[in-house]
Amino acid sequence: MLSLASRLAANGCIVTFVKTDKAPSCVATLNGEKHEHGELQERPISPTDAESHLRFQTLPRMLGGASSRLIDPGSSLFDVLKHTLAGLEERQGMVEKMVQDSRESDAPIMCIICDVLLCHWVINVAKRQAIGATVLVPCAAFSFYVPYFSKLGKWEVGEALFRRVGLIHNGNARSEEESKRLSERLRWYMRQCEGVEEASHILVNSFKYLEPFIVESIQASKLNIQFIGPCLPTWEDGGHIQNTKGDIMAKEAGCLHTEEHACLSWLDQQVKRSVLLVSFGSEAILEAQQVQEFAMGIEASRCGYLWVVRANAPSHNIPPDDFQERTRQVGMCVPWVPQRKVLQHEAIGGFLTHCGWNSTLESVVFGVPMLCFPMNADQFFNALLVHKHWKVGLPLGTSRSVVVSRGEVEEALKTLMGNHDLRQRAIQFQQVAQSALLESQETLASFVEDTIRQPCLSLV
C-alpha cells in the first residue's frame, strides 16, 4: 500500500496514508506526545524527506475494543489477521470523520483506496460520503479471484483454476478437519470482500505475464480489474535505491522492523552470486528442528548466507550459536534487512523464501532464483507459480508437516546456486518485469487522470 501511495503522490495526488497506532498502550502516541482517545493525528512529510504530496494519519485504538485487547501469543496467523482487521473495522467512524473534516481543508478527500480485506466496510463509508472507492489486491490475482468465484457460487470455475495450477488433483481427498478449516476461512474471506463489485476499480499488484491463466476469466467478469504490478515505491525508480528516503517512509508508515543496512557493506565483500538470502517474512515461526536442519544443510552446501532472524522471533527460531560461529566467515544473521536492496545486490545468488507475494514479486523483479518453503495461505500457490509455471525456482519438501532434512536442503541449495538454466530463466522474467513496471506506471497515470477528477486520495 505504501508503494502505491508513493506512486499516486508522484502523479500529483495529495495522498493521506491511514495507519493504525502501534503504541503498546491504549493511548495513541506520535512523536512522543500523548493524545486523547479518538483524536486523529496527521503529520505531513516535508518535501526534503519524502514525497511532498504524501501525508500520514494515525487511527488511535478504541478503548475496550478489539484493538486494545491482547491476543494470545500462540494464536495462528489467521487468528492474528482476524483480530487486526476487527480492530480496523471498529474504527470506521474515525475514517468517516476524517473524510468529513477534509471538506473544510484545501484538499477534500474524493476517493478511498482500501485493501481488499477491508472493502466490506470501507466501500460503505465511501457510499455514505458520496466519494469514490477503489480496492487494492496486494496478492496475486488468482488468490483474489478464485474465492470471488466461490462467492458467486461458481465453484466449478474456481476448482478448474485450482486444478490447472496444480493446487488440487483428481482424486485428492481432504480430511474432514481440513475441509472444515478451509470452508471457515473461505466464508470469512468472502465476508471481508463483500461489496467489492461496487468498487470503481480493482488494482492488482501483479502483471499479466505472471498469471496468463487468470486473465481470460478476469476479462469475462464485470469487475474493472487493472494490473499495476510490480508496484515499487518511487524512491526505487531506475534501480537506484535511496536508503534515507526509504527508511523515513517505512518509519512513518508504522513498519514494525528496523532495517539493518550494515549487511549491504558485508555483501560488498562477498563473491558475486555466492550468498543465499534466508528470510521467512515478518510473521512465520518455524519448528526448532527445521531451523536446525536448515542451518546444517546451509553449512554443508558451503554457500554464503544472509539469514534474517526477526528481533521478536522465539529463541528456537535463532540459528544455533555453534553454527553461527563455524560459518561466521561466510555468513551473517541480522534482525531485518532492506530486502529489495539486498535482492538487487550482485552478491545474492538465491533466496530461501516462504513465498509471500511481496517477496516472490521482488525476487522476480531482481532476477533472483528462489528456493520455495511456503507455510501459510496463498504462499503454496505462489510457490507453485515459482517452480512449476515460471520455472525460476525449486520446491523444498513435500509437506509442512514433515521436517525437511539437512540433506535435502544441501542438495537443493547446490542445485539452486549452480543451475545456469534456472538463472537464465530468472533473468528472462526480470526483463519482462521491467517492461511491466513501465506499463504499470502508465496504468496508474491513467487511473489518476480518469478517476480522480479532484486529486485527493485516502488510503486505508
Short mmCIF file of C-alpha atoms in Angstrom, two decimals:
data_model
loop_
_atom_site.label_atom_id
_atom_site.label_comp_id
_atom_site.label_asym_id
_atom_site.label_seq_id
_atom_site.Cartn_x
_atom_site.Cartn_y
_atom_site.Cartn_z
CA MET A 1 0.00 0.00 0.00
CA LEU A 2 2.88 2.39 0.77
CA SER A 3 4.37 1.77 -2.67
CA LEU A 4 1.03 2.57 -4.29
CA ALA A 5 0.71 5.71 -2.15
CA SER A 6 4.09 6.95 -3.35
CA ARG A 7 3.16 6.25 -6.98
CA LEU A 8 -0.09 8.17 -6.72
CA ALA A 9 1.64 11.07 -4.97
CA ALA A 10 4.17 11.17 -7.80
CA ASN A 11 1.23 11.51 -10.20
CA GLY A 12 0.11 14.70 -8.47
CA CYS A 13 -2.43 13.32 -5.98
CA ILE A 14 -2.44 14.51 -2.39
CA VAL A 15 -2.42 11.17 -0.61
CA THR A 16 -3.30 10.54 3.04
CA PHE A 17 -1.88 7.21 4.18
CA VAL A 18 -4.05 5.99 7.07
CA LYS A 19 -2.27 3.80 9.58
CA THR A 20 -3.04 2.33 12.99
CA ASP A 21 -1.48 3.17 16.31
CA LYS A 22 1.34 0.77 17.13
CA ALA A 23 1.76 2.00 20.72
CA PRO A 24 1.69 -0.74 23.36
CA SER A 25 -0.90 1.07 25.45
CA CYS A 26 -4.46 2.02 24.55
CA VAL A 27 -3.46 5.66 24.11
CA ALA A 28 -2.25 6.83 20.72
CA THR A 29 1.20 8.38 20.59
CA LEU A 30 3.01 10.30 17.90
CA ASN A 31 6.50 11.77 18.21
CA GLY A 32 6.47 11.16 21.95
CA GLU A 33 3.23 13.08 22.58
CA LYS A 34 0.12 11.53 24.10
CA HIS A 35 -3.30 12.23 22.64
CA GLU A 36 -6.81 11.77 23.84
CA HIS A 37 -8.79 8.71 22.79
CA GLY A 38 -10.32 9.10 19.37
CA GLU A 39 -8.26 12.07 18.22
CA LEU A 40 -6.88 11.78 14.71
CA GLN A 41 -3.27 12.82 14.30
CA GLU A 42 -1.94 13.94 10.93
CA ARG A 43 1.64 14.57 10.01
CA PRO A 44 2.66 15.73 6.52
CA ILE A 45 6.10 14.65 5.39
CA SER A 46 8.31 17.55 4.38
CA PRO A 47 9.38 17.67 0.71
CA THR A 48 13.01 17.31 1.77
CA ASP A 49 12.25 13.99 3.47
CA ALA A 50 9.80 12.28 1.14
CA GLU A 51 7.07 12.85 -1.41
CA SER A 52 5.61 16.33 -0.88
CA HIS A 53 2.08 15.11 -1.61
CA LEU A 54 2.16 12.21 0.84
CA ARG A 55 0.75 12.59 4.35
CA PHE A 56 0.26 10.11 7.20
CA GLN A 57 -2.69 9.92 9.57
CA THR A 58 -2.97 7.71 12.65
CA LEU A 59 -6.11 5.96 13.85
CA PRO A 60 -5.81 5.57 17.65
CA ARG A 61 -7.02 2.48 19.46
CA MET A 62 -10.58 2.15 20.69
CA LEU A 63 -10.66 1.79 24.47
CA GLY A 64 -12.28 -1.53 25.27
CA GLY A 65 -12.35 -2.52 21.60
CA ALA A 66 -10.68 -5.37 19.73
CA SER A 67 -7.58 -3.28 19.02
CA SER A 68 -6.96 -2.75 22.74
CA ARG A 69 -7.20 -6.42 23.69
CA LEU A 70 -4.09 -8.57 23.75
CA ILE A 71 -4.12 -11.66 21.57
CA ASP A 72 -2.73 -14.99 22.71
CA PRO A 73 0.92 -15.27 21.55
CA GLY A 74 0.17 -18.84 20.48
CA SER A 75 -2.62 -17.80 18.11
CA SER A 76 -2.48 -18.83 14.46
CA LEU A 77 -1.62 -16.26 11.80
CA PHE A 78 -5.21 -16.47 10.64
CA ASP A 79 -6.48 -15.54 14.11
CA VAL A 80 -4.00 -12.67 14.32
CA LEU A 81 -5.23 -11.39 10.95
CA LYS A 82 -8.86 -11.56 12.04
CA HIS A 83 -8.04 -9.72 15.28
CA THR A 84 -6.16 -6.99 13.41
CA LEU A 85 -8.89 -6.41 10.83
CA ALA A 86 -11.60 -6.39 13.51
CA GLY A 87 -9.67 -3.62 15.22
CA LEU A 88 -9.66 -1.63 12.00
CA GLU A 89 -13.34 -2.15 11.34
CA GLU A 90 -14.35 -0.78 14.74
CA ARG A 91 -12.56 2.46 13.82
CA GLN A 92 -14.57 3.13 10.69
CA GLY A 93 -16.22 6.09 12.41
CA MET A 94 -12.81 7.74 12.60
CA VAL A 95 -12.29 7.21 8.87
CA GLU A 96 -15.68 8.73 8.14
CA LYS A 97 -14.90 11.74 10.33
CA MET A 98 -11.59 12.16 8.54
CA VAL A 99 -13.43 12.37 5.21
CA GLN A 100 -15.93 14.86 6.60
CA ASP A 101 -13.24 17.06 8.17
CA SER A 102 -11.26 17.12 4.94
CA ARG A 103 -14.06 19.06 3.25
CA GLU A 104 -13.02 22.12 5.21
CA SER A 105 -9.40 21.76 4.12
CA ASP A 106 -7.52 22.67 0.96
CA ALA A 107 -7.58 19.01 -0.10
CA PRO A 108 -11.00 17.37 0.35
CA ILE A 109 -10.89 13.58 0.05
CA MET A 110 -12.54 12.44 -3.19
CA CYS A 111 -11.66 8.74 -3.21
CA ILE A 112 -10.69 5.99 -0.77
CA ILE A 113 -8.40 3.12 -1.73
CA CYS A 114 -8.53 0.16 0.63
CA ASP A 115 -7.09 -3.32 0.92
CA VAL A 116 -9.44 -5.96 -0.45
CA LEU A 117 -9.94 -7.40 3.06
CA LEU A 118 -11.37 -4.07 4.23
CA CYS A 119 -13.73 -3.36 1.36
CA HIS A 120 -16.86 -4.72 3.10
CA TRP A 121 -16.96 -1.63 5.33
CA VAL A 122 -14.75 0.93 3.58
CA ILE A 123 -16.93 0.90 0.48
CA ASN A 124 -19.97 1.64 2.65
CA VAL A 125 -18.13 4.60 4.18
CA ALA A 126 -17.37 5.88 0.68
CA LYS A 127 -21.01 5.48 -0.38
CA ARG A 128 -22.30 7.36 2.66
CA GLN A 129 -19.86 10.18 1.99
CA ALA A 130 -20.56 10.20 -1.77
CA ILE A 131 -16.92 9.68 -2.77
CA GLY A 132 -15.18 7.11 -4.95
CA ALA A 133 -13.93 3.73 -3.73
CA THR A 134 -11.12 1.64 -5.19
CA VAL A 135 -9.82 -1.71 -3.94
CA LEU A 136 -6.20 -2.85 -3.86
CA VAL A 137 -5.43 -6.56 -4.16
CA PRO A 138 -1.86 -6.82 -2.79
CA CYS A 139 -1.56 -10.52 -3.66
CA ALA A 140 -1.76 -12.46 -6.93
CA ALA A 141 -4.93 -12.03 -8.96
CA PHE A 142 -5.55 -15.77 -8.61
CA SER A 143 -5.61 -15.54 -4.80
CA PHE A 144 -8.41 -12.98 -5.00
CA TYR A 145 -10.34 -14.26 -7.97
CA VAL A 146 -10.85 -17.93 -7.06
CA PRO A 147 -12.55 -17.09 -3.72
CA TYR A 148 -14.56 -14.46 -5.60
CA PHE A 149 -15.87 -17.14 -7.96
CA SER A 150 -16.87 -19.15 -4.90
CA LYS A 151 -18.71 -16.12 -3.56
CA LEU A 152 -20.71 -16.02 -6.79
CA GLY A 153 -21.50 -19.72 -6.45
CA LYS A 154 -19.33 -20.61 -9.45
CA TRP A 155 -17.47 -23.36 -7.63
CA GLU A 156 -16.65 -25.23 -10.83
CA VAL A 157 -14.74 -22.26 -12.27
CA GLY A 158 -12.62 -21.88 -9.15
CA GLU A 159 -11.98 -25.61 -8.94
CA ALA A 160 -10.93 -25.74 -12.60
CA LEU A 161 -8.39 -22.98 -11.95
CA PHE A 162 -7.13 -24.81 -8.86
CA ARG A 163 -6.58 -27.94 -10.94
CA ARG A 164 -4.91 -26.01 -13.73
CA VAL A 165 -2.23 -24.56 -11.48
CA GLY A 166 -1.80 -27.85 -9.61
CA LEU A 167 -3.21 -26.96 -6.20
CA ILE A 168 -5.59 -29.93 -6.28
CA HIS A 169 -5.59 -33.07 -8.39
CA ASN A 170 -8.25 -35.52 -9.47
CA GLY A 171 -8.81 -37.99 -6.67
CA ASN A 172 -7.29 -35.78 -3.98
CA ALA A 173 -9.20 -36.15 -0.73
CA ARG A 174 -9.09 -33.70 2.15
CA SER A 175 -9.64 -34.75 5.72
CA GLU A 176 -12.89 -33.65 7.34
CA GLU A 177 -10.96 -31.34 9.68
CA GLU A 178 -9.02 -29.74 6.82
CA SER A 179 -12.17 -29.22 4.74
CA LYS A 180 -13.93 -27.61 7.71
CA ARG A 181 -10.99 -25.26 8.30
CA LEU A 182 -10.79 -24.25 4.64
CA SER A 183 -14.56 -23.67 4.48
CA GLU A 184 -14.41 -21.44 7.56
CA ARG A 185 -11.62 -19.35 6.09
CA LEU A 186 -13.32 -19.11 2.73
CA ARG A 187 -16.55 -17.87 4.33
CA TRP A 188 -14.57 -15.29 6.31
CA TYR A 189 -12.71 -14.15 3.20
CA MET A 190 -15.95 -13.79 1.23
CA ARG A 191 -17.43 -11.67 4.01
CA GLN A 192 -14.39 -9.40 4.02
CA CYS A 193 -14.73 -8.95 0.25
CA GLU A 194 -18.44 -8.13 0.41
CA GLY A 195 -19.27 -5.19 -1.84
CA VAL A 196 -16.15 -5.44 -3.98
CA GLU A 197 -18.36 -5.27 -7.09
CA GLU A 198 -19.22 -1.67 -6.17
CA ALA A 199 -15.61 -0.52 -6.38
CA SER A 200 -14.90 1.67 -9.39
CA HIS A 201 -11.51 -0.02 -9.86
CA ILE A 202 -9.71 -3.07 -8.51
CA LEU A 203 -5.95 -2.62 -8.65
CA VAL A 204 -3.89 -5.83 -8.54
CA ASN A 205 -0.19 -5.88 -7.67
CA SER A 206 0.67 -8.38 -10.38
CA PHE A 207 1.14 -8.39 -14.15
CA LYS A 208 -0.47 -10.46 -16.86
CA TYR A 209 2.65 -12.38 -17.88
CA LEU A 210 2.79 -13.94 -14.41
CA GLU A 211 -0.81 -15.21 -14.44
CA PRO A 212 -1.94 -15.79 -18.03
CA PHE A 213 -4.40 -18.50 -16.93
CA ILE A 214 -6.46 -15.97 -14.95
CA VAL A 215 -6.56 -13.13 -17.49
CA GLU A 216 -9.33 -14.67 -19.64
CA SER A 217 -11.55 -15.22 -16.60
CA ILE A 218 -10.97 -11.67 -15.42
CA GLN A 219 -11.82 -10.20 -18.80
CA ALA A 220 -15.09 -12.14 -18.81
CA SER A 221 -16.12 -10.71 -15.44
CA LYS A 222 -17.81 -7.39 -14.77
CA LEU A 223 -15.10 -6.24 -12.39
CA ASN A 224 -12.86 -3.41 -13.54
CA ILE A 225 -9.57 -5.10 -12.68
CA GLN A 226 -6.31 -3.40 -13.60
CA PHE A 227 -2.83 -4.86 -13.19
CA ILE A 228 -0.43 -2.37 -11.60
CA GLY A 229 2.44 -4.67 -10.69
CA PRO A 230 5.21 -4.74 -9.94
CA CYS A 231 4.33 -1.72 -7.78
CA LEU A 232 7.61 -0.44 -6.34
CA PRO A 233 7.96 2.82 -4.39
CA THR A 234 9.08 5.91 -6.29
CA TRP A 235 12.32 6.20 -4.32
CA GLU A 236 13.49 2.99 -6.01
CA ASP A 237 12.96 4.16 -9.59
CA GLY A 238 15.71 3.48 -12.06
CA GLY A 239 17.23 0.73 -9.93
CA HIS A 240 18.94 3.21 -7.58
CA ILE A 241 17.56 2.78 -4.12
CA GLN A 242 17.78 5.75 -1.80
CA ASN A 243 18.39 4.49 1.74
CA THR A 244 17.41 7.62 3.66
CA LYS A 245 14.10 8.26 1.97
CA GLY A 246 13.04 4.62 2.12
CA ASP A 247 13.82 4.42 5.82
CA ILE A 248 11.87 7.59 6.59
CA MET A 249 8.83 6.41 4.66
CA ALA A 250 8.84 2.97 6.29
CA LYS A 251 9.07 4.56 9.74
CA GLU A 252 6.22 6.96 9.03
CA ALA A 253 4.06 4.11 7.72
CA GLY A 254 4.44 2.31 11.04
CA CYS A 255 6.67 -0.58 9.96
CA LEU A 256 7.50 -2.74 12.99
CA HIS A 257 11.00 -3.83 11.96
CA THR A 258 14.13 -1.67 11.66
CA GLU A 259 16.23 -2.48 8.62
CA GLU A 260 19.89 -3.38 9.13
CA HIS A 261 21.95 -1.63 6.43
CA ALA A 262 25.33 -2.91 7.63
CA CYS A 263 24.59 -6.13 5.76
CA LEU A 264 24.98 -4.24 2.47
CA SER A 265 28.61 -3.42 3.29
CA TRP A 266 29.13 -7.07 4.20
CA LEU A 267 27.63 -8.13 0.86
CA ASP A 268 30.05 -5.80 -0.94
CA GLN A 269 32.87 -8.05 0.29
CA GLN A 270 31.32 -11.30 -0.96
CA VAL A 271 31.85 -13.10 -4.26
CA LYS A 272 29.27 -12.44 -6.97
CA ARG A 273 26.17 -14.69 -6.67
CA SER A 274 27.66 -16.63 -3.76
CA VAL A 275 25.24 -15.62 -0.98
CA LEU A 276 21.86 -17.11 -0.15
CA LEU A 277 19.27 -14.77 1.36
CA VAL A 278 17.23 -16.62 4.00
CA SER A 279 14.00 -14.96 5.13
CA PHE A 280 10.57 -16.28 6.07
CA GLY A 281 8.75 -12.97 6.32
CA SER A 282 7.54 -10.86 9.20
CA GLU A 283 5.30 -13.38 10.97
CA ALA A 284 6.17 -17.03 10.31
CA ILE A 285 7.51 -19.23 13.10
CA LEU A 286 9.43 -22.41 12.27
CA GLU A 287 9.79 -25.60 14.26
CA ALA A 288 13.07 -25.80 16.19
CA GLN A 289 14.11 -28.97 14.35
CA GLN A 290 13.50 -27.32 10.98
CA VAL A 291 15.74 -24.37 11.91
CA GLN A 292 18.46 -26.86 12.88
CA GLU A 293 18.12 -28.74 9.58
CA PHE A 294 18.24 -25.52 7.58
CA ALA A 295 21.41 -24.48 9.40
CA MET A 296 23.15 -27.82 8.90
CA GLY A 297 22.08 -28.01 5.26
CA ILE A 298 23.33 -24.49 4.53
CA GLU A 299 26.66 -25.26 6.21
CA ALA A 300 27.07 -28.50 4.25
CA SER A 301 26.33 -26.72 0.96
CA ARG A 302 29.25 -24.35 1.65
CA CYS A 303 27.37 -21.37 0.27
CA GLY A 304 27.41 -17.98 1.95
CA TYR A 305 24.24 -16.83 3.65
CA LEU A 306 22.45 -13.75 4.95
CA TRP A 307 19.85 -15.05 7.41
CA VAL A 308 17.06 -12.79 8.64
CA VAL A 309 16.17 -13.58 12.26
CA ARG A 310 13.48 -11.20 13.50
CA ALA A 311 14.14 -9.44 16.80
CA ASN A 312 10.76 -10.67 18.06
CA ALA A 313 11.26 -14.26 16.91
CA PRO A 314 11.15 -17.02 19.55
CA SER A 315 14.53 -18.34 20.70
CA HIS A 316 14.10 -21.65 18.85
CA ASN A 317 13.98 -19.73 15.54
CA ILE A 318 17.51 -18.42 16.05
CA PRO A 319 20.19 -20.48 14.24
CA PRO A 320 22.41 -22.37 16.73
CA ASP A 321 25.34 -20.41 18.18
CA ASP A 322 27.86 -23.08 17.20
CA PHE A 323 26.60 -22.95 13.61
CA GLN A 324 26.99 -19.18 13.51
CA GLU A 325 30.48 -19.43 14.97
CA ARG A 326 31.63 -22.08 12.47
CA THR A 327 30.25 -20.15 9.49
CA ARG A 328 30.98 -16.56 10.55
CA GLN A 329 33.46 -16.11 7.69
CA VAL A 330 30.79 -16.78 5.08
CA GLY A 331 27.51 -15.97 6.84
CA MET A 332 25.67 -13.27 8.71
CA CYS A 333 22.48 -13.22 10.83
CA VAL A 334 20.57 -9.94 11.09
CA PRO A 335 17.20 -8.96 12.62
CA TRP A 336 15.83 -7.39 9.43
CA VAL A 337 17.13 -6.34 6.02
CA PRO A 338 16.19 -3.84 3.32
CA GLN A 339 15.03 -6.76 1.21
CA ARG A 340 14.80 -5.07 -2.18
CA LYS A 341 18.27 -3.58 -1.73
CA VAL A 342 19.63 -6.99 -0.80
CA LEU A 343 17.95 -8.83 -3.69
CA GLN A 344 19.37 -6.24 -6.07
CA HIS A 345 22.92 -6.82 -4.81
CA GLU A 346 25.19 -8.79 -7.16
CA ALA A 347 26.43 -11.00 -4.31
CA ILE A 348 22.99 -12.60 -3.91
CA GLY A 349 22.67 -15.87 -5.82
CA GLY A 350 19.44 -17.28 -4.40
CA PHE A 351 16.58 -16.73 -1.97
CA LEU A 352 15.24 -19.29 0.54
CA THR A 353 11.76 -17.84 1.00
CA HIS A 354 8.30 -18.52 2.43
CA CYS A 355 6.92 -17.24 -0.92
CA GLY A 356 4.86 -14.37 0.42
CA TRP A 357 3.65 -12.40 -2.58
CA ASN A 358 5.84 -9.34 -1.99
CA SER A 359 8.96 -11.48 -1.61
CA THR A 360 8.04 -13.51 -4.68
CA LEU A 361 7.41 -10.45 -6.81
CA GLU A 362 10.59 -8.73 -5.65
CA SER A 363 12.66 -11.81 -6.49
CA VAL A 364 11.21 -11.78 -10.00
CA VAL A 365 11.91 -8.06 -10.42
CA PHE A 366 15.57 -8.51 -9.47
CA GLY A 367 16.10 -11.85 -11.23
CA VAL A 368 16.90 -13.97 -8.16
CA PRO A 369 16.10 -17.73 -8.27
CA MET A 370 14.03 -18.97 -5.31
CA LEU A 371 14.03 -22.00 -3.04
CA CYS A 372 10.39 -22.30 -2.00
CA PHE A 373 9.33 -23.14 1.54
CA PRO A 374 5.67 -21.99 1.79
CA MET A 375 3.91 -22.19 5.15
CA ASN A 376 0.54 -20.44 5.00
CA ALA A 377 -2.38 -19.29 2.86
CA ASP A 378 -1.52 -18.12 -0.67
CA GLN A 379 2.15 -18.98 -0.23
CA PHE A 380 1.52 -22.52 -1.51
CA PHE A 381 0.03 -21.13 -4.73
CA ASN A 382 2.85 -18.62 -5.10
CA ALA A 383 5.39 -21.42 -4.69
CA LEU A 384 3.70 -23.43 -7.44
CA LEU A 385 3.93 -20.44 -9.74
CA VAL A 386 7.64 -20.11 -8.99
CA HIS A 387 8.80 -23.69 -9.54
CA LYS A 388 6.10 -25.26 -11.74
CA HIS A 389 4.88 -22.49 -14.05
CA TRP A 390 7.60 -19.85 -14.18
CA LYS A 391 10.44 -22.30 -13.51
CA VAL A 392 12.52 -19.69 -11.69
CA GLY A 393 12.92 -21.70 -8.50
CA LEU A 394 12.82 -25.08 -6.80
CA PRO A 395 10.42 -26.66 -4.29
CA LEU A 396 11.72 -27.69 -0.88
CA GLY A 397 9.93 -30.53 0.87
CA THR A 398 6.56 -32.05 0.08
CA SER A 399 4.58 -31.17 3.20
CA ARG A 400 4.86 -28.68 6.05
CA SER A 401 4.00 -31.50 8.45
CA VAL A 402 7.30 -33.20 7.59
CA VAL A 403 10.64 -31.65 8.52
CA VAL A 404 12.91 -31.11 5.50
CA SER A 405 16.22 -32.84 6.21
CA ARG A 406 19.64 -31.21 6.05
CA GLY A 407 20.50 -33.48 3.15
CA GLU A 408 17.53 -32.22 1.15
CA VAL A 409 18.46 -28.63 1.98
CA GLU A 410 22.08 -29.18 0.94
CA GLU A 411 21.14 -30.80 -2.38
CA ALA A 412 18.53 -28.14 -3.20
CA LEU A 413 20.94 -25.29 -2.43
CA LYS A 414 23.70 -26.72 -4.60
CA THR A 415 21.22 -27.01 -7.46
CA LEU A 416 19.76 -23.55 -6.89
CA MET A 417 23.09 -21.73 -6.67
CA GLY A 418 24.71 -23.56 -9.57
CA ASN A 419 21.90 -24.06 -12.10
CA HIS A 420 22.65 -21.92 -15.17
CA ASP A 421 19.29 -22.59 -16.84
CA LEU A 422 17.41 -21.57 -13.71
CA ARG A 423 19.33 -18.30 -13.52
CA GLN A 424 18.79 -17.53 -17.20
CA ARG A 425 15.09 -18.14 -16.75
CA ALA A 426 15.06 -15.76 -13.77
CA ILE A 427 16.82 -13.11 -15.85
CA GLN A 428 14.22 -13.56 -18.60
CA PHE A 429 11.44 -12.93 -16.10
CA GLN A 430 13.34 -9.95 -14.73
CA GLN A 431 13.34 -8.36 -18.18
CA VAL A 432 9.59 -8.92 -18.53
CA ALA A 433 9.06 -7.45 -15.06
CA GLN A 434 10.96 -4.30 -16.02
CA SER A 435 8.66 -3.83 -19.02
CA ALA A 436 5.64 -4.46 -16.80
CA LEU A 437 6.92 -1.81 -14.40
CA LEU A 438 6.76 0.82 -17.13
CA GLU A 439 3.30 -0.37 -18.14
CA SER A 440 2.08 -0.21 -14.54
CA GLN A 441 3.20 3.40 -14.28
CA GLU A 442 1.13 4.23 -17.36
CA THR A 443 -1.86 2.36 -15.90
CA LEU A 444 -1.67 4.33 -12.66
CA ALA A 445 -1.32 7.61 -14.54
CA SER A 446 -4.49 6.76 -16.49
CA PHE A 447 -6.24 5.76 -13.26
CA VAL A 448 -5.46 9.15 -11.75
CA GLU A 449 -6.46 11.02 -14.90
CA ASP A 450 -9.73 9.16 -15.48
CA THR A 451 -10.91 8.54 -11.94
CA ILE A 452 -9.56 11.19 -9.62
CA ARG A 453 -11.07 14.36 -11.01
CA GLN A 454 -10.11 16.26 -7.88
CA PRO A 455 -6.81 14.62 -6.91
CA CYS A 456 -7.01 13.91 -3.19
CA LEU A 457 -6.88 10.31 -2.02
CA SER A 458 -7.10 8.47 1.25
CA LEU A 459 -5.55 5.02 1.57
CA VAL A 460 -6.68 2.74 4.39
#
